[in-house]
Amino acid sequence: MRLSTSGSTCQEQPLDNGCMQSIQKIDGELTRLFCGFEQTAQELEFEPLGDLLQVDLDSIQFSGLYFFEVWSSPYGAATLDGWLSCFTEKWDQEEFKKSFVPSCQKGRMAKHTAVHEWMPLYLGKSERLGKRVWEHIHLAADKRTFSLKLKARNLLEGNRYRLSVLRLDVANYPVLAPKIEAALRRKHLPLVGRQ
């Protein structure tokens, strides 16, 4: 069975209809539209809001992307490898392996060349940024929602975090947000995440 065009929707029909051709035409148009998209997305900048725990989360209940950075000082080490080792030990705690929390991403970590005062921690997207950021801070470890769960994992104590956001007021958020997120992930190389 193939999908066929019936008015403005596609329904299951025999193979001899033109819905797949319509899909392929749309795909071609999207390919042309997205030509150069990667560079454009890489040039986008997050708006820094400051200390994660001081941000008024009610003021950011909009669609977009969010970016957490972690202060490097608590993981003090003389070399990048030493710092990354200390960070990984603290973040990839065995007791939370099955708690729907992101783990360290070795591939992205390997692309870092120096320890900066603020290191890129995590990058995500949401249609309600304030709510999603709240989950990353306060969600209980046993909740199945995937998040950082900073408080439950005792990662607030002794650490400092910065939050930045990128507002996306677009009609096609479900199409654009994942592509922008992926491009910005390649740009900032966050240390933890699922992807």
Short mmCIF file of C-alpha atoms in Angstrom, two decimals:
data_model
loop_
_atom_site.label_atom_id
_atom_site.label_comp_id
_atom_site.label_asym_id
_atom_site.label_seq_id
_atom_site.Cartn_x
_atom_site.Cartn_y
_atom_site.Cartn_z
CA MET A 1 0.00 0.00 0.00
CA ARG A 2 1.05 3.57 -0.61
CA LEU A 3 -0.28 6.86 0.58
CA SER A 4 -2.39 8.76 -1.92
CA THR A 5 -3.53 12.34 -2.14
CA SER A 6 -7.18 12.84 -1.34
CA GLY A 7 -7.86 16.56 -1.18
CA SER A 8 -5.16 17.87 1.15
CA THR A 9 -4.61 14.61 3.04
CA CYS A 10 -3.08 11.28 2.13
CA GLN A 11 -4.88 8.03 2.83
CA GLU A 12 -3.97 4.38 2.23
CA GLN A 13 -4.60 3.54 -1.44
CA PRO A 14 -3.19 1.11 -4.05
CA LEU A 15 0.35 1.64 -5.35
CA ASP A 16 -0.70 3.40 -8.56
CA ASN A 17 -1.48 6.78 -7.00
CA GLY A 18 0.62 9.93 -6.91
CA CYS A 19 1.01 10.56 -3.19
CA MET A 20 4.61 9.28 -3.08
CA GLN A 21 5.44 11.60 -5.96
CA SER A 22 3.94 14.49 -3.98
CA ILE A 23 6.04 13.51 -0.95
CA GLN A 24 9.18 13.34 -3.11
CA LYS A 25 8.39 16.76 -4.59
CA ILE A 26 8.00 18.24 -1.09
CA ASP A 27 11.26 16.54 -0.07
CA GLY A 28 13.06 18.14 -3.01
CA GLU A 29 11.67 21.56 -2.13
CA LEU A 30 12.74 21.14 1.49
CA THR A 31 16.22 20.10 0.40
CA ARG A 32 16.53 23.32 -1.62
CA LEU A 33 15.14 25.40 1.26
CA PHE A 34 17.59 23.87 3.74
CA CYS A 35 20.60 24.54 1.52
CA GLY A 36 22.88 26.69 3.66
CA PHE A 37 20.73 26.09 6.76
CA GLU A 38 23.61 24.54 8.74
CA GLN A 39 25.74 27.68 8.46
CA THR A 40 22.80 29.94 9.32
CA ALA A 41 21.94 27.84 12.38
CA GLN A 42 25.59 27.80 13.50
CA GLU A 43 25.57 31.61 13.49
CA LEU A 44 22.64 31.84 15.92
CA GLU A 45 23.51 33.07 19.41
CA PHE A 46 21.89 32.22 22.72
CA GLU A 47 20.74 35.04 25.00
CA PRO A 48 22.53 34.68 28.36
CA LEU A 49 20.15 34.91 31.34
CA GLY A 50 22.70 34.32 34.10
CA ASP A 51 22.76 32.04 37.12
CA LEU A 52 20.39 29.11 36.53
CA LEU A 53 18.91 29.25 40.03
CA GLN A 54 18.24 32.99 39.80
CA VAL A 55 16.36 32.98 36.48
CA ASP A 56 12.63 33.74 36.65
CA LEU A 57 11.38 30.62 34.87
CA ASP A 58 7.88 32.10 34.47
CA SER A 59 9.38 34.75 32.20
CA ILE A 60 10.64 32.17 29.69
CA GLN A 61 7.46 30.19 28.98
CA PHE A 62 8.01 30.31 25.22
CA SER A 63 9.24 27.99 22.46
CA GLY A 64 12.92 27.70 21.77
CA LEU A 65 16.20 26.18 22.81
CA TYR A 66 18.04 26.34 26.10
CA PHE A 67 21.72 25.94 26.94
CA PHE A 68 23.27 25.09 30.31
CA GLU A 69 26.91 25.80 31.16
CA VAL A 70 28.72 24.52 34.24
CA TRP A 71 31.41 26.42 36.15
CA SER A 72 34.64 24.49 35.73
CA SER A 73 36.29 25.36 39.05
CA PRO A 74 34.75 22.59 41.25
CA TYR A 75 36.27 19.99 38.91
CA GLY A 76 39.67 21.64 39.19
CA ALA A 77 42.41 19.76 37.41
CA ALA A 78 45.63 20.88 35.78
CA THR A 79 44.92 19.32 32.37
CA LEU A 80 41.89 18.95 30.12
CA ASP A 81 42.04 15.16 30.42
CA GLY A 82 42.17 15.42 34.21
CA TRP A 83 39.25 17.84 34.26
CA LEU A 84 37.13 15.68 31.96
CA SER A 85 37.92 12.61 34.08
CA CYS A 86 36.82 14.38 37.29
CA PHE A 87 33.69 15.69 35.57
CA THR A 88 32.76 12.28 34.17
CA GLU A 89 33.20 10.61 37.55
CA LYS A 90 30.83 13.10 39.18
CA TRP A 91 28.22 13.12 36.40
CA ASP A 92 28.05 9.47 35.41
CA GLN A 93 27.20 8.18 38.88
CA GLU A 94 26.35 4.47 38.79
CA GLU A 95 23.31 4.85 41.06
CA PHE A 96 21.59 7.07 38.47
CA LYS A 97 22.36 5.02 35.33
CA LYS A 98 18.73 3.86 35.08
CA SER A 99 17.14 7.16 36.17
CA PHE A 100 16.52 8.65 32.72
CA VAL A 101 19.38 11.14 33.00
CA PRO A 102 21.83 12.13 30.26
CA SER A 103 25.32 10.70 30.38
CA CYS A 104 28.65 12.12 29.30
CA GLN A 105 29.21 12.10 25.55
CA LYS A 106 32.76 10.91 24.97
CA GLY A 107 32.76 11.87 21.29
CA ARG A 108 31.93 15.52 21.99
CA MET A 109 34.20 15.61 25.03
CA ALA A 110 37.12 14.49 22.85
CA LYS A 111 36.62 17.55 20.62
CA HIS A 112 37.31 20.01 23.45
CA THR A 113 40.80 21.48 23.44
CA ALA A 114 40.89 23.42 26.73
CA VAL A 115 39.12 23.93 30.03
CA HIS A 116 37.31 27.27 30.07
CA GLU A 117 35.81 29.03 33.09
CA TRP A 118 32.36 27.94 31.88
CA MET A 119 32.04 24.62 30.07
CA PRO A 120 29.09 23.72 27.81
CA LEU A 121 26.95 21.26 29.75
CA TYR A 122 23.63 20.52 28.04
CA LEU A 123 21.54 21.80 25.14
CA GLY A 124 17.86 21.09 24.53
CA LYS A 125 14.62 22.34 23.03
CA SER A 126 11.11 22.84 24.35
CA GLU A 127 7.86 24.56 23.48
CA ARG A 128 7.73 25.79 27.11
CA LEU A 129 11.30 26.57 28.10
CA GLY A 130 10.57 27.61 31.70
CA LYS A 131 8.71 24.39 32.47
CA ARG A 132 11.43 22.26 30.88
CA VAL A 133 14.25 24.03 32.72
CA TRP A 134 12.33 23.55 35.99
CA GLU A 135 12.25 19.79 35.27
CA HIS A 136 16.02 19.73 34.77
CA ILE A 137 16.45 21.29 38.21
CA HIS A 138 13.69 19.71 40.32
CA LEU A 139 12.44 16.47 38.77
CA ALA A 140 12.74 13.44 41.09
CA ALA A 141 15.24 10.73 40.16
CA ASP A 142 12.51 8.09 39.79
CA LYS A 143 10.51 10.08 37.22
CA ARG A 144 10.65 8.60 33.72
CA THR A 145 10.92 12.00 32.03
CA PHE A 146 14.45 12.38 30.67
CA SER A 147 16.22 15.34 32.34
CA LEU A 148 19.34 16.39 34.27
CA LYS A 149 17.54 16.06 37.66
CA LEU A 150 20.19 18.28 39.25
CA LYS A 151 18.65 18.47 42.73
CA ALA A 152 17.84 14.75 42.99
CA ARG A 153 21.38 13.82 41.94
CA ASN A 154 22.98 16.30 44.39
CA LEU A 155 24.56 18.19 41.51
CA LEU A 156 23.43 21.63 42.69
CA GLU A 157 25.59 21.56 45.80
CA GLY A 158 29.08 22.87 45.06
CA ASN A 159 28.29 23.62 41.41
CA ARG A 160 27.21 26.74 39.54
CA TYR A 161 25.27 26.80 36.30
CA ARG A 162 24.44 29.44 33.71
CA LEU A 163 21.36 29.43 31.50
CA SER A 164 21.00 30.90 28.04
CA VAL A 165 18.01 30.71 25.72
CA LEU A 166 17.16 31.11 22.05
CA ARG A 167 13.55 32.06 21.40
CA LEU A 168 12.00 30.44 18.32
CA ASP A 169 8.80 32.22 17.29
CA VAL A 170 8.17 30.11 14.20
CA ALA A 171 5.09 28.34 12.84
CA ASN A 172 7.14 25.27 11.88
CA TYR A 173 8.79 24.69 15.26
CA PRO A 174 8.57 20.84 15.04
CA VAL A 175 10.53 20.92 11.77
CA LEU A 176 13.02 23.70 12.51
CA ALA A 177 13.83 23.19 16.22
CA PRO A 178 15.47 19.74 15.88
CA LYS A 179 17.64 20.93 12.98
CA ILE A 180 18.72 24.07 14.86
CA GLU A 181 19.32 22.03 18.00
CA ALA A 182 21.57 19.60 16.12
CA ALA A 183 23.56 22.42 14.49
CA LEU A 184 24.05 24.23 17.80
CA ARG A 185 25.04 20.97 19.47
CA ARG A 186 27.79 20.58 16.88
CA LYS A 187 28.86 24.18 17.54
CA HIS A 188 28.89 24.15 21.36
CA LEU A 189 29.78 20.47 22.01
CA PRO A 190 27.83 20.04 25.29
CA LEU A 191 29.42 17.51 27.62
CA VAL A 192 26.27 15.54 28.41
CA GLY A 193 23.18 14.53 26.51
CA ARG A 194 21.38 11.72 24.76
CA GLN A 195 22.46 12.58 21.23
#
